[in-house]
Structure formats: structure tokens, C-alpha cells
Amino acid sequence: MFALTANDPRQIGPYRVVASLGEGGMGHVYLTGSPDGRWLAVKRVLPHLAHDAGFRSRFALEVETARRVASPHTVRLVDADTGAEQPWLASEFIPGPTLVQHVEAHGPLAEAHVRRLGVDLAAALTAIHGAGLVHRDLKPSNVILTSTGSKLLDFGISRAIDYSTSVALTQTGGVVGSPGYMSPEQAQSNPLTERSDIFSLGCLLAMAATGRVPFEGPSIPQVLFKVVYEEPDLSSVPEALRGPIGACLAKDPADRPTLTELTEILSGTGEVASEAPEPVVSFIEHQRQQAAAFTGPAPTMVDQGPTYVFPPVPVRSKPRLSRPVIAVLAAVAALLVIVPLWIVLSSGDDPPPSGDGDFADSGSDGDESSASESSLSIPSSAELCELLDPESFATALGTAWEFEDIQEDDDACRATVRDSESIAYSSLSIWVVGTTADSWAFCPFTDCDYDYNGVLVGSESTERPWEMGGVVETGPRMEMIWYQEGLSGTVSATTMGADDEAASDLPDLLHELGVALYDLAEAA
């Protein structure tokens, strides 16, 4: 943490800049104070990237998608402006050392802490992959050690899986990532899947256990050659960890374990640390004092428990005329000219109130009523928490699962459940937001233009008079989604570690909650 220089900004968006946290390949990170008293870390994109129109469009897509990431082990994205002269994003400021800082100062982690690190990061990657992202730059400097476990940050270099893999984030033929932690397919500039992150996780765990990367060399080309063609050096890795780490480092992505399998191996074959190393606790206290010196009296810190992420800010996508329910757009074109364009991520303006400025209700008989006149409303977070049924969710995941806690925030509610036989967590979230019928989230119901990997579980629901609705499965995430009159309701569950047989009841539970959510929005 460093004092500001004459070249540093004093304000980014609505946030007052108070100190510098460092600079990376994509941008400079600042400690800021928010209007509501929170400490936030704001990353402002470097000027040469800010002038790249292609980068801006991909960055905007990634920010939109990253808002769907929900895990106790990822740093929460709070705000962003991709339309600013230098785009920026704001996340919670989490006190704690990065993994590389800790290892450099205190040496490798003990085996129990390496296991805990692996389990935490597997949970983080599960949430990231479930949102349609590949991190692509998993390395020790992107991992923060906190008093409640490890947290993964920096999705700025990751990209949506459903975006064309023929378009690189750097110049054509370039490679994005950190050489010592790249997968073979990444080093060769081949298309990436979630399994690339698992290889990088293996490299990171080897470094945490030994203080060295498993592929070393005097130059970047030699390191990349070893990554692609040679076996990793795991001779210094504790014997009990060589199996799971070595499996992650398989050259063929298909031979690497899934995140669920890796979690089961790490948590089931040895002790998993339940508390942070003492140097981490000391570092956190020191950093709190540093931040207070720059900002004055300390506000409530984030690191008091798991960090949660709630639904995306309403985003208007480019309309597709192929869906029948949008056919009346031509008739309301004049209206749209005067309606504020609802793209939060490309404007410095605050979003309009929920429901304002959205499409006309295309389900009416020529009625051009806007979403602001919708018969549905957005329920409060307290009302949503009353609706959630975390005990039934825990039962649907398996007999060993039990309710952990529930938290309300920003017109959403989230419940966390825990596997009593391990340290695995899953979550159940619920929200209603303003959106449009052509959002990529509704691809399972439409002939969308996105390469989206979500699939309907069973058939589309007609339980209520919504324009579309049903249960959708995307990797380790299952969601009940409905759309009506410019509003979307979602009941979202992560299913990592769930018992397959017991989880067969989950679609019915989510559908039941989705129907109840619609009724609540109608009555709100």
C-alpha cells in the first residue's frame, strides 16, 4: 500500500482514491472510499487498452458475466464503468497477503494449509466456470489469504467461454497468462476450457507446497517448452499431495480431475486446516492499520466471513428480431428514443429505478405498456429471505448437508449450506431484476446468437403466465429462471459436491421456489 503520487487520480467514478495498491498487466489498482463508507479496490484499465475498442467490448461482456459469480471464495465485484475514458471496475477490498507475498516472506504452506487452499480455490473456480468464465490467469498473486480462507480475484483477464475463442485478448498470436502457470493448450494458443484452469491450479498448489513452480527454466520459451512437452518436477512436494497435484498437471485436459473430484481427494485423504496461518493473521491486522492511516477511522471490514455475490445489474443487450415476442419493437421505436438506454456497464450514469426504461410488454394485444407499468415489482431482500427454504435445499443435496447461514443484500437473498462430512459449501440465491427478453441468460428458451452452454432440465414451464420460464442447468449451477414484462426472476443453486441421486429432487424444488417468487413479485 503506497501513498499517491502527483500522477495518480484523486477520484475514479464516485469513489475517492486514497492510496495505491499496485499495478498489473491490465491496470492500476487503488484503495478507495465509497460514498457509503466501504473500502473498495478499484482497478483502472491502462490507457493503451482503454483505446482498444475490441478490448472494451470484451471487457464489458466479461464484467457482465462476472456479476453472476457467487462464491465465498471469490472477491465480490461491486461496480464497473466500461464506458469511462479509462474503464474501471470496483471490488471489495479484502485485507490479507497474496499467496506469493506469504510464501516469499514465510516459506511454503504446511500440507494441511495446501489442502485447504486447494479446496477453497476449487470452490471459487466452480463458481467462475458456472458463470461461463475461464479465469485464464490463475497464479499466486491473484490469490488472497484471509482469516476465513483463500479468495480468488482478478477476472479482468478472463473471458467468457461463449465468446469466440478465435479472438484473443492480446494481438493475434499472442498468449495471455503467466508462463509458469499456463496449461499446455494455453501455451500453444489453443482454445481453452475449464480444464485449463485445473492445470494452472495444480501449478499453483505445487508452488504453495514447495515455494517453486513445477516447470522452471532460464527463459520464457524454455518454461513453455517444459509445460507442453516435459513432466513437472514434483520431487519437493509432500508425498501425500503428489497424486492430486500430478493429476491436475496431466497434459491431456481430459485426464485432469474435475473440481469436484479434486475437492473430494484433498479433503478426504488428509487433514484440512481450519484456521489461517499466524503470519496471515498478523498481516491482516497490519494492513487494517495501514488502510486506517490513509482513510481515517476504519469502516466495517469485508473479511468478517464469506464474501457473497448477488445478481447482475440490469443490462440491455442488442435486440434480436428473430424472437416473435420482440416483433413489436418496430411499433414502439419512437418510445425507445426517449427511454433511457439501460446499459449500466457502458455509462457513468446511475441505472434507472427497477423496471423503468425497459421494453414494452410484447405479450399484450398491441398494448405498448412499459415495464415501469408492469404488474410485477421487485421484492425487497427481506421478503426474498422469507421465501427461501434452505433446509429443503440442504436435503435435496444429500443427507450430510445442513443449513449454514442466510444473508440479504441489494434486493437479493442468499443461503449457504455445508456438507458436514467435509468442508464443501453450496448456495441458494434468489432475486428479481429488470432486464430484456433477448438477454443471453434466456438462451435456453430462444434462438439466441450466443454460444451458451445452459440447457433446459425437462420442458419449458407454463405454471404461470410468464413469457418464458423453466429450470436450466449450466455445469455445477442449476437455476429456475422466468421472464415477464421486463423483469426476470431467478432461483440459483450451486450443486458442487451434491449427491447425484438426492439432487434429482433439486429441479422440482427450484421450480417450486420460482413459482413462489413470481407470486411474490406479483404481490409486491
XYZ file of C-alpha atoms in Angstrom:
524
model
C 0.000 0.000 0.000
C 1.574 3.260 -1.156
C 0.879 6.975 -0.882
C -0.494 8.647 -4.001
C 1.836 10.466 -6.373
C 1.137 13.574 -8.462
C 0.271 11.284 -11.419
C -2.383 9.289 -9.566
C -6.082 10.207 -9.812
C -7.937 11.510 -6.741
C -11.341 10.318 -7.933
C -12.489 7.353 -10.051
C -16.195 7.389 -10.745
C -17.963 8.013 -7.426
C -15.006 6.710 -5.415
C -12.416 8.821 -3.592
C -8.894 7.464 -4.186
C -6.790 7.337 -1.007
C -3.841 5.009 -1.740
C -2.182 2.884 -4.420
C -2.300 -0.889 -4.142
C -0.083 -1.621 -7.154
C -0.135 -2.110 -10.909
C -0.544 -5.208 -13.081
C -0.584 -6.001 -16.765
C -4.149 -4.735 -17.216
C -4.426 -1.778 -14.888
C -3.545 0.141 -11.755
C -5.322 -0.770 -8.521
C -6.270 1.850 -5.938
C -7.707 1.758 -2.436
C -10.810 3.939 -2.420
C -13.517 5.054 -0.067
C -17.095 4.608 -1.279
C -19.936 7.051 -0.537
C -21.459 4.525 1.880
C -18.245 4.181 3.898
C -16.854 0.903 2.490
C -13.270 0.333 1.407
C -13.064 -0.810 -2.215
C -10.239 -1.819 -4.530
C -10.722 -0.049 -7.884
C -8.774 -1.246 -10.912
C -8.480 1.324 -13.698
C -7.561 -0.037 -17.132
C -4.247 1.131 -18.599
C -4.516 3.804 -21.335
C -3.297 1.639 -24.237
C -6.026 -0.911 -23.514
C -8.620 1.814 -22.982
C -8.118 2.900 -26.605
C -8.658 -0.625 -27.950
C -12.327 -0.896 -28.989
C -12.094 -4.688 -29.148
C -10.796 -4.857 -25.590
C -13.601 -2.600 -24.385
C -16.334 -4.783 -25.877
C -14.854 -7.999 -24.496
C -14.195 -6.373 -21.122
C -17.824 -5.248 -20.932
C -19.017 -8.790 -21.677
C -16.742 -10.248 -19.009
C -17.840 -7.731 -16.383
C -21.487 -8.534 -17.109
C -20.816 -12.254 -16.809
C -18.617 -11.902 -13.706
C -21.533 -10.333 -11.857
C -23.098 -13.807 -11.815
C -20.151 -15.346 -9.963
C -21.229 -16.353 -6.455
C -18.787 -17.992 -4.064
C -17.440 -17.427 -0.541
C -14.006 -17.742 -2.162
C -14.155 -15.048 -4.842
C -13.786 -11.314 -4.318
C -17.091 -9.579 -4.930
C -17.434 -7.290 -7.947
C -19.273 -4.195 -6.719
C -19.324 -1.706 -9.568
C -17.852 -1.013 -13.023
C -17.877 1.548 -15.807
C -16.727 0.160 -19.144
C -17.708 3.360 -20.926
C -15.351 5.635 -18.999
C -12.346 7.192 -20.742
C -10.299 4.616 -18.821
C -12.670 1.754 -17.930
C -12.609 0.593 -14.327
C -14.098 -1.979 -12.009
C -14.514 -1.884 -8.243
C -14.389 -4.882 -5.923
C -14.393 -5.351 -2.191
C -11.102 -4.590 -0.510
C -10.055 -7.778 1.289
C -7.263 -7.403 3.869
C -4.683 -10.153 3.630
C -1.458 -11.102 1.843
C -1.395 -12.631 -1.590
C -0.151 -16.192 -1.731
C 3.094 -15.089 -3.356
C 3.691 -12.472 -0.645
C 3.190 -15.058 2.082
C 5.399 -17.743 0.523
C 8.198 -15.269 -0.212
C 8.144 -13.992 3.372
C 7.433 -17.177 5.333
C 8.138 -20.128 3.028
C 5.823 -22.860 1.721
C 2.487 -23.656 3.327
C 2.085 -26.698 5.557
C 0.344 -29.665 3.932
C -2.940 -29.045 5.764
C -2.990 -25.437 4.542
C -2.203 -26.533 0.961
C -5.221 -28.839 1.121
C -7.397 -26.006 2.406
C -6.062 -23.728 -0.345
C -6.949 -26.318 -2.988
C -10.466 -26.846 -1.651
C -11.118 -23.085 -1.442
C -9.863 -22.386 -4.952
C -11.781 -25.344 -6.377
C -14.945 -23.778 -4.941
C -14.007 -20.408 -6.452
C -13.358 -21.911 -9.885
C -16.623 -23.851 -9.718
C -18.491 -20.561 -9.349
C -16.455 -18.893 -12.099
C -16.957 -21.762 -14.539
C -20.647 -21.925 -13.652
C -20.966 -18.306 -14.790
C -19.437 -19.160 -18.170
C -15.920 -17.898 -17.487
C -12.428 -19.332 -17.697
C -10.077 -17.444 -15.371
C -7.025 -17.914 -17.627
C -4.541 -16.279 -15.223
C -4.636 -18.343 -12.038
C -1.392 -17.567 -10.176
C -0.248 -16.859 -6.580
C -0.531 -13.081 -6.945
C -4.248 -13.498 -7.754
C -4.979 -15.364 -4.523
C -5.575 -13.555 -1.222
C -5.154 -15.417 2.079
C -7.729 -14.240 4.620
C -8.842 -15.232 8.083
C -11.794 -17.122 6.549
C -9.924 -18.935 3.776
C -8.493 -18.139 0.371
C -10.187 -15.841 -2.146
C -9.579 -15.656 -5.885
C -9.551 -12.331 -7.658
C -8.900 -10.634 -10.999
C -11.366 -11.850 -13.603
C -10.305 -8.890 -15.783
C -8.066 -11.057 -17.957
C -10.512 -13.948 -18.144
C -13.040 -14.135 -20.961
C -16.479 -15.594 -21.471
C -16.427 -19.161 -22.761
C -19.289 -18.298 -25.077
C -17.200 -15.625 -26.802
C -15.398 -16.725 -29.963
C -12.117 -18.317 -28.963
C -10.629 -17.165 -32.259
C -10.409 -13.634 -30.842
C -7.519 -13.173 -28.403
C -7.345 -10.522 -25.697
C -3.918 -9.548 -26.983
C -2.605 -9.180 -30.521
C -3.197 -12.029 -32.944
C -0.989 -14.964 -31.995
C -0.369 -13.557 -28.519
C -0.624 -15.593 -25.345
C -2.388 -14.282 -22.245
C -1.350 -15.605 -18.865
C 1.701 -16.240 -16.669
C 4.223 -18.711 -18.157
C 4.875 -20.779 -15.023
C 1.149 -21.377 -14.520
C -0.099 -21.837 -18.092
C -1.654 -25.042 -19.349
C -0.149 -26.751 -22.427
C -3.142 -25.718 -24.537
C -2.797 -22.119 -23.335
C 0.950 -22.073 -24.088
C 0.150 -23.210 -27.638
C -2.614 -20.576 -28.081
C -5.259 -23.297 -28.472
C -8.920 -22.876 -27.437
C -9.382 -23.098 -23.675
C -11.935 -24.853 -21.487
C -12.389 -25.024 -17.714
C -9.768 -27.818 -17.605
C -7.069 -25.234 -18.395
C -7.718 -23.602 -15.019
C -7.328 -27.003 -13.312
C -3.807 -27.345 -14.762
C -2.989 -23.842 -13.512
C -4.392 -24.776 -10.097
C -2.012 -27.751 -9.976
C 0.937 -25.441 -10.705
C -0.236 -23.047 -8.002
C -0.639 -25.785 -5.377
C 2.841 -27.115 -6.191
C 4.265 -23.632 -5.667
C 2.364 -23.231 -2.384
C 3.739 -26.575 -1.140
C 7.368 -26.052 -2.219
C 7.972 -22.376 -2.970
C 8.824 -23.307 -6.583
C 6.834 -23.725 -9.786
C 6.867 -27.267 -11.244
C 8.135 -26.026 -14.613
C 11.271 -23.893 -14.319
C 13.694 -22.537 -16.886
C 16.042 -19.609 -17.568
C 13.742 -18.136 -20.209
C 10.037 -17.976 -21.044
C 10.380 -20.133 -24.201
C 12.134 -22.861 -22.194
C 9.459 -22.749 -19.482
C 6.697 -23.045 -22.088
C 8.537 -25.912 -23.798
C 8.583 -27.814 -20.489
C 4.911 -27.053 -19.876
C 3.987 -28.558 -23.246
C 6.417 -31.479 -23.528
C 8.047 -32.382 -20.199
C 6.852 -33.801 -16.885
C 6.569 -31.486 -13.857
C 9.173 -31.525 -11.097
C 7.193 -32.578 -8.021
C 10.140 -34.035 -6.098
C 9.805 -31.474 -3.296
C 6.020 -31.771 -2.995
C 4.887 -33.704 0.124
C 4.291 -37.303 -0.918
C 0.602 -37.278 0.030
C -0.007 -34.326 -2.307
C 1.910 -35.569 -5.353
C -1.012 -37.663 -6.593
C -3.700 -34.963 -6.712
C -1.305 -32.234 -7.889
C 0.200 -34.515 -10.526
C -3.276 -35.401 -11.795
C -4.057 -31.709 -12.290
C -0.885 -31.399 -14.400
C -1.844 -34.037 -16.977
C -1.005 -32.850 -20.498
C -4.352 -34.024 -21.880
C -7.188 -31.881 -20.429
C -9.488 -34.937 -20.395
C -7.132 -36.713 -17.978
C -7.322 -33.964 -15.337
C -9.728 -34.387 -12.408
C -12.902 -32.364 -12.187
C -13.092 -29.749 -9.452
C -15.498 -31.962 -7.513
C -13.123 -34.914 -7.734
C -10.174 -32.766 -6.663
C -12.105 -31.436 -3.663
C -13.001 -34.955 -2.567
C -9.373 -36.103 -2.852
C -7.920 -33.134 -0.974
C -10.492 -33.152 1.824
C -10.766 -36.930 2.164
C -7.144 -38.075 2.316
C -5.603 -35.846 4.967
C -6.079 -33.032 7.472
C -7.513 -29.792 6.103
C -6.568 -26.646 8.024
C -9.452 -24.842 9.700
C -7.572 -21.667 10.693
C -5.289 -19.280 8.838
C -1.516 -19.399 9.463
C -0.442 -16.985 12.198
C 1.582 -14.751 9.825
C -1.571 -14.235 7.757
C -3.495 -13.057 10.827
C -0.680 -10.623 11.684
C -0.533 -9.314 8.115
C -4.288 -8.670 8.093
C -4.094 -6.591 11.262
C -1.128 -4.623 9.892
C -2.965 -3.931 6.637
C -6.056 -2.787 8.505
C -3.900 -0.268 10.367
C -2.304 0.889 7.109
C -5.671 1.410 5.463
C -6.967 3.290 8.504
C -3.938 5.597 8.347
C -4.848 6.569 4.781
C -8.614 6.723 5.163
C -9.290 7.630 8.779
C -11.479 5.509 11.123
C -11.954 2.024 9.749
C -15.393 1.068 8.440
C -16.782 -2.416 8.803
C -14.313 -4.680 7.017
C -15.276 -7.286 4.450
C -13.224 -10.076 5.987
C -15.696 -10.980 8.716
C -16.927 -14.111 6.944
C -17.704 -15.448 3.477
C -17.986 -12.949 0.640
C -21.114 -13.270 -1.454
C -22.031 -12.038 -4.915
C -25.575 -11.323 -5.934
C -27.344 -10.852 -9.270
C -26.130 -8.784 -12.206
C -27.108 -5.180 -12.695
C -29.788 -4.908 -15.403
C -28.112 -4.765 -18.817
C -29.765 -4.082 -22.154
C -28.379 -6.256 -24.915
C -28.674 -5.606 -28.658
C -32.231 -6.659 -29.618
C -32.634 -9.717 -31.808
C -35.640 -9.505 -34.132
C -35.811 -13.274 -34.568
C -37.879 -13.942 -31.453
C -41.612 -13.496 -32.019
C -42.201 -11.815 -28.680
C -39.952 -8.957 -29.784
C -41.655 -8.481 -33.142
C -43.498 -5.378 -31.958
C -40.252 -3.428 -31.443
C -40.842 -1.500 -34.670
C -44.143 -0.229 -33.314
C -42.515 1.174 -30.191
C -39.355 2.580 -31.816
C -40.473 6.149 -31.154
C -40.928 5.328 -27.484
C -37.464 3.792 -27.222
C -35.914 7.039 -28.459
C -36.933 8.776 -25.259
C -36.451 5.836 -22.882
C -33.042 5.827 -21.128
C -30.768 3.130 -22.557
C -30.256 0.705 -19.721
C -26.621 -0.275 -20.044
C -25.032 0.243 -16.644
C -21.623 -1.065 -17.678
C -21.184 1.375 -20.566
C -22.315 4.581 -18.888
C -21.193 6.671 -15.974
C -24.807 7.416 -15.059
C -26.672 5.620 -12.333
C -29.106 2.939 -13.540
C -32.758 3.947 -13.651
C -35.113 2.634 -10.963
C -36.054 -1.013 -11.342
C -38.376 -1.570 -14.285
C -38.011 1.921 -15.835
C -36.901 2.293 -19.420
C -37.413 -1.321 -20.436
C -39.117 -2.885 -23.449
C -42.863 -2.661 -23.941
C -44.831 -5.722 -22.942
C -44.725 -7.674 -26.193
C -47.172 -10.185 -24.826
C -50.083 -7.716 -24.817
C -52.508 -7.221 -27.712
C -50.742 -4.229 -29.200
C -50.583 -2.609 -25.770
C -47.411 -0.518 -25.544
C -47.217 -0.558 -21.739
C -43.661 -0.303 -20.461
C -42.007 -2.344 -17.732
C -42.450 0.607 -15.399
C -46.206 -0.098 -15.650
C -45.698 -3.811 -15.093
C -47.985 -5.707 -12.788
C -44.809 -7.186 -11.265
C -42.463 -5.466 -8.826
C -39.054 -6.215 -7.349
C -39.402 -7.661 -3.827
C -37.166 -6.467 -1.008
C -34.263 -8.603 0.190
C -36.120 -9.250 3.458
C -39.145 -10.582 1.555
C -36.877 -12.788 -0.558
C -35.188 -14.255 2.522
C -38.593 -15.152 3.953
C -39.302 -17.064 0.744
C -36.097 -19.119 0.684
C -36.177 -22.687 2.005
C -32.525 -23.569 2.784
C -33.428 -26.653 4.806
C -35.156 -28.256 1.803
C -32.196 -27.242 -0.356
C -29.785 -28.979 2.030
C -31.963 -32.101 1.982
C -32.001 -32.096 -1.820
C -28.181 -32.111 -1.909
C -27.811 -35.147 0.346
C -28.204 -36.417 3.887
C -24.882 -34.936 5.075
C -25.791 -31.368 4.104
C -27.026 -28.847 6.660
C -28.035 -25.177 6.766
C -25.157 -22.773 7.485
C -26.446 -19.185 7.233
C -28.599 -16.757 5.257
C -27.780 -13.216 4.156
C -29.737 -10.437 2.474
C -28.177 -7.768 0.271
C -29.118 -5.447 -2.606
C -32.625 -6.782 -3.358
C -31.394 -10.378 -3.208
C -31.038 -13.153 -0.664
C -28.562 -15.984 -0.380
C -28.477 -19.072 1.839
C -25.390 -21.214 2.352
C -25.423 -24.917 3.221
C -22.493 -27.093 4.267
C -21.537 -30.734 3.889
C -20.999 -31.885 7.492
C -18.662 -34.665 6.310
C -16.270 -32.280 4.534
C -15.777 -28.525 4.205
C -17.676 -28.196 0.923
C -20.263 -25.429 0.603
C -23.160 -24.807 -1.774
C -25.514 -21.877 -2.040
C -29.093 -20.995 -2.920
C -29.732 -17.441 -4.158
C -32.904 -15.650 -5.224
C -33.562 -12.310 -6.901
C -35.684 -10.300 -9.343
C -34.081 -7.726 -11.679
C -35.049 -5.602 -14.639
C -33.758 -6.987 -17.945
C -34.765 -7.667 -21.551
C -36.109 -10.746 -23.268
C -33.049 -11.001 -25.511
C -30.506 -11.291 -22.693
C -28.079 -14.191 -23.066
C -29.469 -15.602 -19.800
C -32.589 -16.703 -21.726
C -30.706 -18.563 -24.461
C -32.182 -21.939 -23.407
C -35.620 -20.555 -24.319
C -34.711 -18.648 -27.501
C -32.797 -18.918 -30.755
C -30.089 -16.674 -29.290
C -26.933 -15.641 -31.085
C -24.650 -16.624 -28.206
C -22.769 -19.908 -27.841
C -24.337 -20.509 -24.424
C -23.954 -23.897 -22.743
C -27.030 -23.825 -20.492
C -29.688 -26.474 -21.172
C -33.281 -26.851 -20.068
C -33.970 -29.537 -17.494
C -37.187 -31.070 -18.775
C -39.573 -28.836 -20.700
C -40.351 -25.129 -20.522
C -42.678 -24.267 -17.645
C -46.181 -22.855 -18.164
C -47.055 -22.812 -14.460
C -47.542 -19.030 -14.524
C -48.294 -16.547 -17.369
C -44.633 -15.661 -17.858
C -43.281 -15.231 -21.380
C -40.679 -17.924 -20.722
C -39.579 -19.929 -17.738
C -38.021 -23.189 -16.663
C -35.116 -24.885 -14.895
C -31.736 -24.503 -16.607
C -28.528 -26.390 -15.854
C -25.094 -24.888 -16.587
C -22.242 -27.050 -15.285
C -22.313 -27.002 -11.477
C -25.153 -24.456 -11.381
C -28.887 -25.078 -11.683
C -31.360 -22.192 -11.947
C -35.079 -21.635 -12.234
C -35.469 -18.580 -14.490
C -38.554 -16.753 -15.675
C -39.148 -13.564 -17.686
C -42.234 -11.344 -17.734
C -42.854 -7.676 -18.545
C -39.226 -6.521 -18.390
C -38.437 -8.387 -15.168
C -36.557 -11.626 -14.630
C -36.775 -13.857 -11.578
C -34.011 -16.308 -10.718
C -33.568 -19.015 -8.107
C -29.949 -20.161 -8.453
C -28.277 -23.151 -6.800
C -24.685 -24.363 -6.923
C -24.518 -28.161 -6.868
C -20.817 -28.881 -6.348
C -20.378 -31.998 -4.190
C -24.082 -32.854 -4.222
C -25.258 -36.443 -4.067
C -26.456 -37.233 -7.614
C -29.413 -39.333 -6.505
C -30.567 -36.848 -3.873
C -30.005 -33.891 -6.218
C -32.576 -35.351 -8.612
C -35.177 -33.594 -6.437
C -33.490 -30.205 -6.949
C -35.257 -29.199 -10.212
C -38.665 -29.608 -8.567
C -37.555 -27.566 -5.549
C -36.186 -24.774 -7.741
C -39.321 -24.747 -9.878
C -41.500 -24.520 -6.777
C -39.435 -21.585 -5.474
C -39.511 -19.919 -8.904
C -43.309 -20.045 -8.945
C -43.425 -18.646 -5.414
C -41.016 -15.889 -6.467
C -43.311 -14.908 -9.347
C -46.288 -14.761 -6.960
C -44.244 -12.603 -4.565
C -43.249 -10.212 -7.378
C -46.907 -10.002 -8.425
C -47.979 -9.141 -4.897
C -45.089 -6.806 -4.050
